Short mmCIF file of C-alpha atoms in Angstrom, two decimals:
data_model
loop_
_atom_site.label_atom_id
_atom_site.label_comp_id
_atom_site.label_asym_id
_atom_site.label_seq_id
_atom_site.Cartn_x
_atom_site.Cartn_y
_atom_site.Cartn_z
CA MET A 25 -22.43 80.84 -6.06
CA GLN A 26 -20.28 80.21 -2.67
CA CYS A 27 -17.58 78.52 -3.07
CA PRO A 28 -17.75 75.03 -1.37
CA ARG A 29 -15.94 73.86 1.57
CA ARG A 30 -14.20 70.81 2.17
CA ASN A 31 -13.29 68.77 4.98
CA ASN A 32 -10.24 67.53 3.09
CA PRO A 33 -7.87 70.22 1.04
CA MET A 34 -7.95 70.08 -2.68
CA LYS A 35 -5.03 68.15 -3.97
CA VAL A 36 -3.90 70.73 -6.42
CA ALA A 37 -5.43 74.33 -7.09
CA VAL A 38 -4.64 75.84 -10.36
CA VAL A 39 -4.73 79.94 -10.72
CA GLY A 40 -5.08 81.28 -13.53
CA GLY A 41 -7.61 79.99 -16.66
CA GLY A 42 -4.79 81.21 -19.47
CA ILE A 43 -3.38 78.67 -21.68
CA SER A 44 -0.83 77.47 -19.17
CA GLY A 45 -3.47 77.31 -16.42
CA LEU A 46 -5.22 75.14 -18.51
CA ALA A 47 -2.48 72.68 -20.02
CA VAL A 48 -1.70 72.19 -15.81
CA ALA A 49 -5.23 71.48 -15.30
CA HIS A 50 -6.11 69.34 -18.23
CA ARG A 51 -2.66 67.12 -17.30
CA LEU A 52 -3.85 66.50 -14.03
CA ARG A 53 -7.49 65.66 -14.78
CA SER A 54 -6.13 63.39 -17.72
CA ARG A 55 -4.11 61.52 -15.09
CA GLY A 56 -6.80 61.34 -12.38
CA ARG A 57 -6.11 63.96 -10.00
CA ASP A 58 -8.14 66.47 -7.62
CA ALA A 59 -7.79 69.60 -9.04
CA VAL A 60 -9.72 73.49 -9.29
CA LEU A 61 -8.85 75.86 -11.69
CA LEU A 62 -9.78 79.61 -10.95
CA GLU A 63 -10.09 82.57 -13.48
CA SER A 64 -11.03 85.77 -12.09
CA SER A 65 -12.27 86.86 -15.54
CA ALA A 66 -15.50 85.65 -17.26
CA ARG A 67 -13.88 83.49 -19.68
CA LEU A 68 -11.12 81.12 -19.94
CA GLY A 69 -8.17 81.59 -22.57
CA GLY A 70 -6.22 84.57 -21.45
CA ALA A 71 -5.03 86.52 -24.23
CA VAL A 72 -6.36 83.17 -26.46
CA GLY A 73 -9.31 84.17 -28.26
CA THR A 74 -11.24 84.41 -31.27
CA HIS A 75 -14.18 86.23 -32.60
CA ALA A 76 -16.25 86.05 -35.51
CA ARG A 77 -18.20 89.01 -37.04
CA ASP A 78 -19.12 90.30 -40.13
CA GLY A 79 -17.25 87.34 -42.36
CA TYR A 80 -13.84 87.45 -40.50
CA LEU A 81 -12.39 85.90 -37.70
CA VAL A 82 -10.23 87.69 -35.83
CA GLU A 83 -7.38 86.60 -32.88
CA GLN A 84 -7.25 88.59 -29.95
CA GLY A 85 -3.89 87.75 -28.99
CA PRO A 86 -1.65 85.33 -30.64
CA ASN A 87 -2.43 84.39 -34.22
CA SER A 88 -0.78 81.04 -34.63
CA PHE A 89 1.90 78.13 -33.34
CA LEU A 90 4.37 76.37 -35.09
CA ASP A 91 3.44 72.73 -35.26
CA ARG A 92 6.69 71.07 -33.81
CA GLU A 93 5.62 70.52 -30.62
CA PRO A 94 5.10 67.26 -29.78
CA ALA A 95 3.01 68.05 -25.96
CA THR A 96 0.90 70.68 -28.40
CA ARG A 97 0.23 67.45 -30.88
CA GLU A 98 -0.28 65.11 -27.78
CA LEU A 99 -2.68 67.65 -26.34
CA ALA A 100 -4.59 68.19 -29.24
CA ALA A 101 -5.09 64.25 -29.90
CA ALA A 102 -6.38 64.06 -26.54
CA LEU A 103 -9.22 66.94 -27.25
CA ASN A 104 -9.95 65.35 -30.91
CA LEU A 105 -8.71 68.65 -32.34
CA GLU A 106 -5.72 66.75 -34.85
CA GLY A 107 -8.29 67.05 -37.48
CA ARG A 108 -8.70 70.65 -37.11
CA ILE A 109 -5.41 71.79 -37.31
CA ARG A 110 -5.19 74.36 -40.31
CA ALA A 111 -1.40 74.80 -41.94
CA ALA A 112 -1.14 78.07 -43.19
CA ASP A 113 -0.69 78.60 -46.80
CA ALA A 114 2.11 77.97 -48.74
CA ALA A 115 2.14 81.75 -49.57
CA ALA A 116 2.71 82.21 -45.72
CA LYS A 117 6.62 81.11 -46.64
CA ARG A 118 6.92 84.72 -47.70
CA ARG A 119 7.71 87.55 -45.58
CA TYR A 120 8.65 90.81 -45.26
CA VAL A 121 10.76 93.64 -43.97
CA TYR A 122 10.35 97.22 -44.25
CA THR A 123 13.82 99.04 -44.88
CA ARG A 124 14.91 101.54 -46.63
CA GLY A 125 11.82 103.20 -47.77
CA ARG A 126 9.84 99.72 -49.26
CA LEU A 127 9.35 96.25 -48.16
CA ARG A 128 11.57 93.91 -49.42
CA ALA A 129 11.66 90.15 -49.40
CA VAL A 130 13.28 87.90 -46.25
CA PRO A 131 15.55 85.59 -48.50
CA ALA A 132 15.02 81.88 -47.55
CA SER A 133 18.23 80.71 -47.94
CA PRO A 134 22.06 81.74 -47.85
CA PRO A 135 22.15 81.89 -51.68
CA ALA A 136 19.26 83.91 -51.89
CA PHE A 137 20.34 86.02 -49.45
CA LEU A 138 23.65 86.95 -51.51
CA GLY A 139 21.39 88.15 -54.23
CA SER A 140 18.68 89.89 -52.33
CA ASP A 141 18.72 93.83 -52.11
CA ILE A 142 17.03 93.02 -47.97
CA LEU A 143 20.60 94.53 -47.14
CA PRO A 144 23.11 96.71 -49.03
CA LEU A 145 26.41 94.57 -50.50
CA GLY A 146 28.78 96.15 -48.03
CA ALA A 147 26.31 94.76 -44.84
CA LYS A 148 25.56 91.47 -46.72
CA LEU A 149 29.98 90.95 -46.77
CA ARG A 150 29.94 91.82 -43.18
CA VAL A 151 27.49 89.23 -42.24
CA MET A 152 29.36 86.82 -44.76
CA GLY A 153 32.37 87.85 -42.35
CA GLU A 154 30.56 86.01 -38.84
CA LEU A 155 32.96 83.19 -39.97
CA PHE A 156 35.43 84.76 -38.51
CA THR A 157 33.71 85.76 -35.52
CA GLY A 158 34.76 84.72 -31.98
CA ARG A 159 32.88 83.90 -28.74
CA ALA A 160 31.86 85.46 -26.00
CA PRO A 161 33.28 85.37 -22.78
CA GLU A 162 32.04 82.72 -20.54
CA GLY A 163 29.03 84.00 -18.20
CA VAL A 164 28.13 87.25 -20.36
CA ASP A 165 24.43 87.40 -20.55
CA GLU A 166 24.55 89.95 -23.72
CA SER A 167 21.87 91.45 -25.20
CA LEU A 168 20.34 90.78 -28.31
CA ALA A 169 22.00 93.97 -30.27
CA GLN A 170 25.61 93.09 -28.67
CA PHE A 171 25.66 89.21 -29.67
CA GLY A 172 24.26 90.49 -33.03
CA ARG A 173 26.37 93.27 -33.84
CA ARG A 174 29.44 91.09 -33.03
CA HIS A 175 28.19 88.06 -35.45
CA LEU A 176 26.35 90.02 -38.13
CA GLY A 177 27.57 93.39 -37.97
CA ARG A 178 25.20 97.01 -37.31
CA MET A 179 23.61 96.85 -39.88
CA ALA A 180 21.77 93.37 -40.34
CA THR A 181 21.28 93.32 -36.91
CA GLU A 182 19.04 96.69 -36.96
CA VAL A 183 17.34 95.34 -39.78
CA LEU A 184 17.01 91.50 -39.68
CA LEU A 185 17.72 90.58 -36.10
CA ASP A 186 15.57 93.46 -35.16
CA ALA A 187 12.64 92.77 -37.24
CA VAL A 188 12.70 88.86 -36.15
CA GLN A 189 12.36 89.99 -32.44
CA THR A 190 9.68 92.70 -32.95
CA GLY A 191 7.24 89.65 -34.41
CA ILE A 192 7.90 87.95 -31.33
CA TYR A 193 8.50 90.17 -28.29
CA ALA A 194 8.05 93.30 -29.45
CA GLY A 195 10.78 94.20 -27.78
CA ASP A 196 13.58 96.51 -27.48
CA VAL A 197 17.08 94.88 -29.05
CA GLU A 198 19.24 96.55 -26.95
CA ARG A 199 17.67 95.15 -23.91
CA LEU A 200 16.44 91.65 -24.86
CA SER A 201 18.84 89.00 -23.47
CA VAL A 202 20.04 86.61 -26.39
CA ALA A 203 20.50 83.67 -24.21
CA ALA A 204 16.98 83.89 -22.83
CA THR A 205 15.08 84.39 -26.38
CA PHE A 206 17.37 82.86 -28.91
CA PRO A 207 19.25 80.19 -27.01
CA PRO A 208 19.54 78.24 -30.03
CA LEU A 209 21.89 80.64 -31.28
CA VAL A 210 23.92 80.92 -28.40
CA LYS A 211 24.34 77.21 -28.73
CA LEU A 212 25.55 77.38 -32.00
CA GLU A 213 28.34 80.20 -31.08
CA ARG A 214 29.19 78.00 -27.82
CA GLU A 215 29.51 74.53 -29.97
CA HIS A 216 30.63 76.21 -33.16
CA ARG A 217 31.99 79.47 -32.59
CA SER A 218 30.88 80.67 -36.05
CA LEU A 219 26.90 80.77 -36.58
CA ILE A 220 27.41 79.94 -40.24
CA LEU A 221 29.81 77.00 -39.85
CA GLY A 222 27.36 75.81 -36.69
CA ALA A 223 24.39 75.39 -39.05
CA ILE A 224 26.68 74.29 -42.01
CA ARG A 225 27.98 71.54 -39.77
CA THR A 226 24.48 70.93 -38.15
CA GLN A 227 23.06 70.40 -41.68
CA LYS A 228 25.42 67.93 -42.81
CA ALA A 229 25.02 66.12 -39.54
CA GLN A 230 21.27 65.77 -40.02
CA ARG A 231 21.91 64.44 -43.57
CA LYS A 232 24.15 61.61 -42.50
CA ALA A 233 21.45 60.55 -39.99
CA LEU A 234 19.25 59.77 -42.64
CA PRO A 235 18.36 56.61 -43.15
CA ALA A 236 19.90 55.11 -46.43
CA GLY A 237 17.25 55.49 -49.49
CA THR A 238 15.86 58.62 -47.82
CA GLY A 239 16.25 62.52 -49.34
CA VAL A 240 15.89 63.48 -52.78
CA THR A 241 17.46 60.73 -55.22
CA GLY A 242 16.79 57.30 -53.31
CA GLY A 243 12.92 56.20 -51.79
CA THR A 244 9.91 58.05 -50.59
CA ALA A 245 10.61 59.33 -47.05
CA ALA A 246 10.98 62.94 -46.76
CA PRO A 247 14.06 64.53 -44.34
CA PRO A 248 12.92 65.59 -40.53
CA LYS A 249 10.60 68.60 -40.07
CA LEU A 250 13.19 71.13 -38.60
CA SER A 251 11.12 74.30 -38.09
CA GLY A 252 7.13 72.96 -38.42
CA ALA A 253 4.21 74.55 -40.01
CA LEU A 254 2.81 77.51 -39.21
CA SER A 255 -0.43 76.51 -37.79
CA SER A 256 -3.62 77.32 -36.43
CA PHE A 257 -7.32 75.43 -35.85
CA GLU A 258 -10.44 75.41 -37.84
CA GLY A 259 -12.52 78.07 -36.17
CA GLY A 260 -9.39 79.96 -34.69
CA LEU A 261 -7.74 79.51 -31.19
CA GLN A 262 -10.60 79.55 -29.57
CA ALA A 263 -11.00 75.75 -30.70
CA LEU A 264 -8.21 75.03 -28.18
CA ILE A 265 -9.79 77.09 -25.38
CA ASP A 266 -13.48 75.73 -26.33
CA ALA A 267 -11.90 72.23 -26.25
CA LEU A 268 -10.07 72.27 -22.81
CA ALA A 269 -13.05 74.11 -20.89
CA SER A 270 -15.07 71.42 -22.30
CA SER A 271 -12.70 68.49 -20.93
CA LEU A 272 -12.56 70.16 -17.63
CA GLY A 273 -16.29 71.03 -16.77
CA ASP A 274 -16.64 72.22 -13.48
CA VAL A 275 -13.10 71.75 -12.44
CA ALA A 276 -12.81 75.17 -14.00
CA ARG A 277 -14.19 78.15 -12.37
CA VAL A 278 -14.46 81.03 -13.92
CA GLY A 279 -15.35 84.73 -11.90
CA ALA A 280 -13.19 83.30 -9.24
CA LYS A 281 -10.70 86.01 -7.99
CA VAL A 282 -7.82 84.87 -5.71
CA GLU A 283 -7.44 87.35 -3.12
CA GLY A 284 -4.82 85.95 -0.94
CA LEU A 285 -2.54 83.01 -0.33
CA GLU A 286 -1.59 82.14 3.20
CA ARG A 287 0.60 78.74 3.79
CA VAL A 288 -1.09 76.46 6.43
CA GLU A 289 -0.61 73.38 8.31
CA GLY A 290 -0.85 70.54 5.07
CA GLY A 291 -0.54 72.94 2.67
CA TRP A 292 -2.11 76.60 1.45
CA ARG A 293 -5.18 78.70 2.17
CA LEU A 294 -6.53 80.79 -0.72
CA MET A 295 -8.84 83.48 0.07
CA VAL A 296 -11.40 83.67 -3.12
CA GLU A 297 -14.30 85.82 -4.24
CA GLU A 298 -16.65 84.60 -6.22
CA HIS A 299 -19.48 86.21 -7.86
CA GLY A 300 -19.66 89.00 -5.30
CA ARG A 301 -18.93 86.28 -1.99
CA ARG A 302 -15.66 85.45 -0.47
CA SER A 303 -14.44 82.22 0.68
CA GLU A 304 -11.99 80.07 1.30
CA LEU A 305 -10.23 77.15 -0.23
CA THR A 306 -7.35 74.73 1.23
CA ALA A 307 -5.05 72.50 -1.58
CA GLU A 308 -1.95 70.77 -0.80
CA GLN A 309 -0.06 72.43 -3.81
CA VAL A 310 -0.96 75.61 -5.72
CA VAL A 311 -0.30 76.54 -9.15
CA LEU A 312 0.27 80.40 -9.84
CA ALA A 313 0.11 80.65 -13.63
CA VAL A 314 -0.97 84.29 -13.74
CA PRO A 315 0.99 87.27 -15.16
CA ALA A 316 3.97 88.09 -13.13
CA HIS A 317 2.38 91.05 -12.25
CA VAL A 318 -0.51 89.26 -10.46
CA ALA A 319 2.00 86.62 -9.18
CA THR A 320 3.74 89.65 -7.17
CA ARG A 321 0.64 90.68 -5.58
CA LEU A 322 -0.48 87.57 -4.11
CA LEU A 323 3.08 86.56 -3.14
CA GLN A 324 3.94 90.07 -1.65
CA PRO A 325 2.81 89.03 1.92
CA LEU A 326 4.04 85.84 2.22
CA ASP A 327 7.90 86.13 0.63
CA ALA A 328 8.76 89.99 -0.37
CA THR A 329 11.84 88.55 -1.58
CA LEU A 330 10.46 86.42 -4.04
CA ALA A 331 7.68 88.55 -4.99
CA ALA A 332 9.78 91.46 -5.80
CA LYS A 333 11.88 88.95 -8.04
CA VAL A 334 9.07 88.34 -10.07
CA GLY A 335 8.03 91.73 -10.42
CA GLU A 336 11.20 92.61 -12.17
CA ILE A 337 9.76 90.81 -15.31
CA GLU A 338 8.29 93.64 -17.62
CA TYR A 339 5.88 93.47 -19.91
CA ALA A 340 5.51 94.89 -23.37
CA PRO A 341 1.99 96.40 -24.50
CA ILE A 342 0.62 95.72 -27.48
CA ALA A 343 -2.06 96.66 -29.55
CA VAL A 344 -3.78 94.51 -32.47
CA VAL A 345 -5.53 96.39 -35.05
CA HIS A 346 -7.83 94.60 -37.23
CA LEU A 347 -8.78 96.01 -40.56
CA GLY A 348 -10.86 93.99 -43.39
CA PHE A 349 -11.70 95.16 -46.99
CA ASP A 350 -14.62 94.29 -48.94
CA PRO A 351 -13.22 91.70 -52.10
CA GLY A 352 -12.11 93.36 -54.56
CA THR A 353 -11.22 96.85 -52.78
CA THR A 354 -7.68 96.28 -52.22
CA PRO A 355 -5.50 93.40 -54.03
CA ALA A 356 -4.39 90.81 -51.78
CA PRO A 357 -1.34 91.25 -50.39
CA ASP A 358 1.71 88.41 -50.58
CA GLY A 359 2.78 86.50 -48.19
CA PHE A 360 2.61 85.94 -44.02
CA GLY A 361 3.13 89.69 -43.39
CA PHE A 362 5.99 92.32 -43.12
CA LEU A 363 7.84 93.69 -39.95
CA VAL A 364 8.88 96.96 -39.29
CA PRO A 365 12.36 97.50 -37.35
CA ARG A 366 13.27 100.18 -34.99
CA VAL A 367 15.49 101.96 -37.60
CA GLU A 368 12.73 102.83 -39.32
CA LYS A 369 10.92 105.45 -37.08
CA ARG A 370 7.34 103.71 -37.78
CA ARG A 371 4.49 103.74 -35.32
CA LEU A 372 3.63 100.39 -36.78
CA LEU A 373 5.39 96.86 -35.30
CA GLY A 374 4.22 95.09 -38.55
CA SER A 375 1.42 93.26 -40.11
CA ILE A 376 -0.23 89.79 -40.45
CA HIS A 377 -1.68 89.02 -44.01
CA VAL A 378 -4.42 87.07 -42.28
CA SER A 379 -6.48 86.51 -45.45
CA THR A 380 -3.04 84.85 -47.20
CA THR A 381 -1.72 83.30 -44.53
CA PHE A 382 -4.97 81.42 -43.27
CA PRO A 383 -7.59 81.81 -45.88
CA PHE A 384 -10.53 80.31 -44.09
CA ARG A 385 -10.86 83.14 -41.67
CA VAL A 386 -12.45 85.29 -44.42
CA GLU A 387 -15.49 84.57 -46.19
CA GLY A 388 -15.83 85.65 -49.78
CA GLY A 389 -12.57 87.43 -51.51
CA ARG A 390 -12.22 89.20 -48.48
CA VAL A 391 -8.99 90.89 -47.42
CA LEU A 392 -7.79 91.21 -43.81
CA TYR A 393 -4.67 92.91 -42.01
CA SER A 394 -4.01 92.45 -38.51
CA CYS A 395 -1.40 95.45 -37.36
CA MET A 396 0.94 95.44 -34.42
CA VAL A 397 1.43 98.56 -32.33
CA GLY A 398 2.97 99.86 -28.92
CA GLY A 399 5.57 97.45 -28.04
CA ALA A 400 8.84 98.24 -25.96
CA ARG A 401 9.99 100.81 -28.10
CA GLN A 402 6.54 103.15 -28.06
CA PRO A 403 4.40 102.08 -25.66
CA ASP A 404 2.28 105.06 -25.27
CA LEU A 405 0.48 104.35 -28.61
CA VAL A 406 -1.51 101.28 -26.86
CA LYS A 407 -3.44 104.24 -24.65
CA LEU A 408 -4.68 105.64 -28.00
CA ASP A 409 -8.28 105.18 -28.05
CA GLU A 410 -9.96 102.63 -30.79
CA ALA A 411 -10.55 105.34 -33.89
CA ALA A 412 -7.10 106.97 -33.36
CA LEU A 413 -5.68 103.52 -33.67
CA VAL A 414 -7.79 102.36 -36.38
CA ALA A 415 -6.55 105.83 -38.31
CA LEU A 416 -2.74 105.29 -36.87
CA ALA A 417 -2.78 101.35 -38.76
CA ARG A 418 -4.72 103.20 -41.97
CA GLU A 419 -1.95 105.68 -42.57
CA GLU A 420 0.96 103.36 -41.76
CA LEU A 421 -0.34 100.70 -44.23
CA LYS A 422 -0.70 103.54 -46.66
CA ALA A 423 2.55 104.59 -46.55
CA LEU A 424 4.58 100.99 -46.17
CA ALA A 425 2.35 99.15 -48.28
CA GLY A 426 0.09 101.20 -50.55
CA VAL A 427 -2.89 100.38 -48.95
CA THR A 428 -5.37 103.13 -49.96
CA ALA A 429 -9.11 101.71 -49.84
CA ALA A 430 -11.03 102.36 -46.64
CA PRO A 431 -11.48 99.23 -44.18
CA SER A 432 -15.39 98.39 -43.98
CA PHE A 433 -14.31 95.94 -40.75
CA THR A 434 -12.43 97.00 -37.74
CA GLN A 435 -11.71 95.53 -34.30
CA VAL A 436 -9.05 96.53 -31.31
CA PHE A 437 -7.60 94.54 -28.87
CA ARG A 438 -5.56 96.08 -26.21
CA TRP A 439 -2.52 94.30 -23.95
CA PRO A 440 -1.68 96.81 -21.30
CA ALA A 441 0.56 94.08 -20.04
CA GLY A 442 0.55 92.02 -23.09
CA ILE A 443 4.28 90.40 -24.08
CA PRO A 444 6.67 89.57 -21.39
CA GLN A 445 10.51 90.59 -21.91
CA TYR A 446 13.07 88.51 -21.30
CA ASN A 447 15.43 91.55 -20.91
CA VAL A 448 19.70 91.06 -19.60
CA GLY A 449 19.57 88.90 -16.86
CA HIS A 450 16.21 87.12 -17.37
CA LEU A 451 17.67 83.73 -16.74
CA GLU A 452 19.50 84.49 -13.68
CA ARG A 453 16.70 86.13 -12.35
CA VAL A 454 14.08 83.00 -13.29
CA ALA A 455 17.01 81.13 -11.65
CA ALA A 456 16.68 82.69 -8.36
CA ILE A 457 13.03 82.28 -8.53
CA ASP A 458 13.62 78.80 -8.61
CA VAL A 459 15.44 78.50 -5.65
CA ALA A 460 13.04 81.05 -3.90
CA LEU A 461 10.35 78.73 -4.36
CA GLN A 462 12.30 75.98 -2.81
CA ARG A 463 11.63 77.75 0.23
CA TRP A 464 7.86 77.02 0.43
CA PRO A 465 7.11 73.35 -0.52
CA GLY A 466 3.71 72.95 -2.74
CA LEU A 467 3.95 76.36 -4.25
CA HIS A 468 4.83 76.73 -8.07
CA LEU A 469 4.73 79.35 -10.86
CA THR A 470 3.91 78.67 -14.42
CA GLY A 471 3.45 80.72 -17.47
CA ASN A 472 4.59 82.95 -20.36
CA ALA A 473 6.75 85.28 -18.06
CA TYR A 474 9.14 82.62 -17.03
CA LYS A 475 10.69 80.19 -19.62
CA GLY A 476 9.22 80.77 -23.26
CA ILE A 477 6.49 82.74 -24.64
CA GLY A 478 4.55 81.08 -27.19
CA ILE A 479 1.78 78.72 -26.81
CA ASN A 480 4.02 75.62 -27.75
CA ASP A 481 6.04 76.74 -24.72
CA CYS A 482 2.98 77.32 -22.45
CA ILE A 483 1.70 73.97 -22.98
CA ARG A 484 4.87 72.13 -22.76
CA ASN A 485 5.72 73.65 -19.84
CA GLY A 486 2.08 73.12 -18.33
CA ALA A 487 2.54 69.71 -19.13
CA LEU A 488 5.77 69.06 -17.44
CA LEU A 489 4.31 70.59 -13.98
CA GLY A 490 1.17 68.95 -14.42
CA ASP A 491 2.66 65.72 -14.52
CA ALA A 492 5.04 66.16 -11.76
CA LEU A 493 2.06 67.35 -9.72
CA ALA A 494 0.54 64.17 -10.30
CA SER A 495 3.78 62.09 -9.28
CA GLU A 496 3.57 63.80 -6.20
CA THR A 497 -0.07 63.40 -5.14
#
C-alpha cells in the first residue's frame, strides 16, 4: 500500500521500530499526539525478540532487564504487563567467572571476597590497597582498564572488571571509556577518592536515611532496593514488543524504509519506500531511532560533519548460540551463568544458564545454555556459519563447564552490528552531536548508541524525548 500523502504535515515521524522508537511513539500516543513510526524490516522490536520452539523460549538479543527503572515500570503498567513481570530465580544471584583453569564463584560481599579464590592472595591484597588510591586528573577520559589498574590492580582488572564489561558491552577493556560505561564508579572516585571508602560511606548514609523502626531489628519495612531484580516477562521479552505494537496499532508501519531526509519549510520531508512503492511524508519533527550507521547514511546528504560524528560510534558484532538439552542428559547448571575474561584466550565470551535463571523458559526439566561469541575482541567469529558456531559453543562449554552431552536443540542469532561501543571519547562525541543537532530544529537522535545501551536506558530516554516532543507540539 502506498504511503498516504497529507495536506498537513505529520507532527512527529519516528524512524526505527526498535525498543527506543517504540518507547517514543508510545509516549506520544499516550499524550494524544499525532505520530507515525516507520520500521524498515517486517517486524517491530529490533534486536529484542523471543522465539518459542521445541519446548524452549529463546531470546534473539537482550535476555532480561533489571527491574529498577521507573520508566520501565510505568510503561509495563500502561500496557497492563506488570502482572507478567517474572523475576529471576534466586539461584541467579550466584555468578561465575572462568579464571585460572576453572569456573570460580564471584563473591557477593567484601567479606566473601576476602575468603574466596576468585583472585590469588597477592591480587586480593592489591584490591584492599585501593583505600589509598588517588583521584584521576581533571578532564581525563580514562579507559576502563586504566581506571581499573589504578584502583584495583592489574589482575583484578584483567579478571573481574573485564568480565563485568564483557557481560554488558562485549568490548575491549583497553578502549571502553569508564566515564561512559560505568559513571557510578567515576562519581565515587570524584566524591570520595577511594571506591571502597565511597561504597562504605554511601551504605552508611542510606542506613541513616531509613525511617525509625525499619531494618532488620525494628518493624517489617524493607530497606530500599538498590540494584533491582533481574527480570523478564512471562512469554519472554517479546511480550513487551507485542504489547507496544498492539497499543500503537496503525501508527506503526513495518516494511517502510526511509531512504532520504531533507529540510523543508515547516519541517521535514522523508522519502519512504514501502512495499515496493516510493512516496513522501512530511513531519514537523523527526526522530531517528536507528543504529548509528543507519543514522549516518540518512544524515550524510544533510550535514556531513554531524554524520561523521555519529559514524564514529563503533559496534561489536555478537552471535548468540542457544544449546538445549533433553531432561536427564546433563546436570542443571548452577547460577546465572559465567563470563570469560580476555586474558583466558578462549573463544567464548560467556554463557547464561537460562533454564536455571528463568525456569519458565523451558519445559519438562530441559536445560538451556545461551552462549555469547564474538564481541570486540574476536569479531570474525561471528562470521562463522551456524554449524561452526554450534560446534564452537559445544567445544567451549565442554572445556570450561564440563558439558559433554549432545544438545537436541540449537538456534543461532547473529548481530553484525550488535552492541554499541562507548569507547574513550564517547561522552565528548555525544556532546558534539547534541551541539550539531541544534543547527537542525526538529531533528532528534535516540537509541542505544548514545546515552545507555540497556532496555531500561532505551525506555527512559525514549519516554523523556516523547515528553519533550509532546510539550512542543
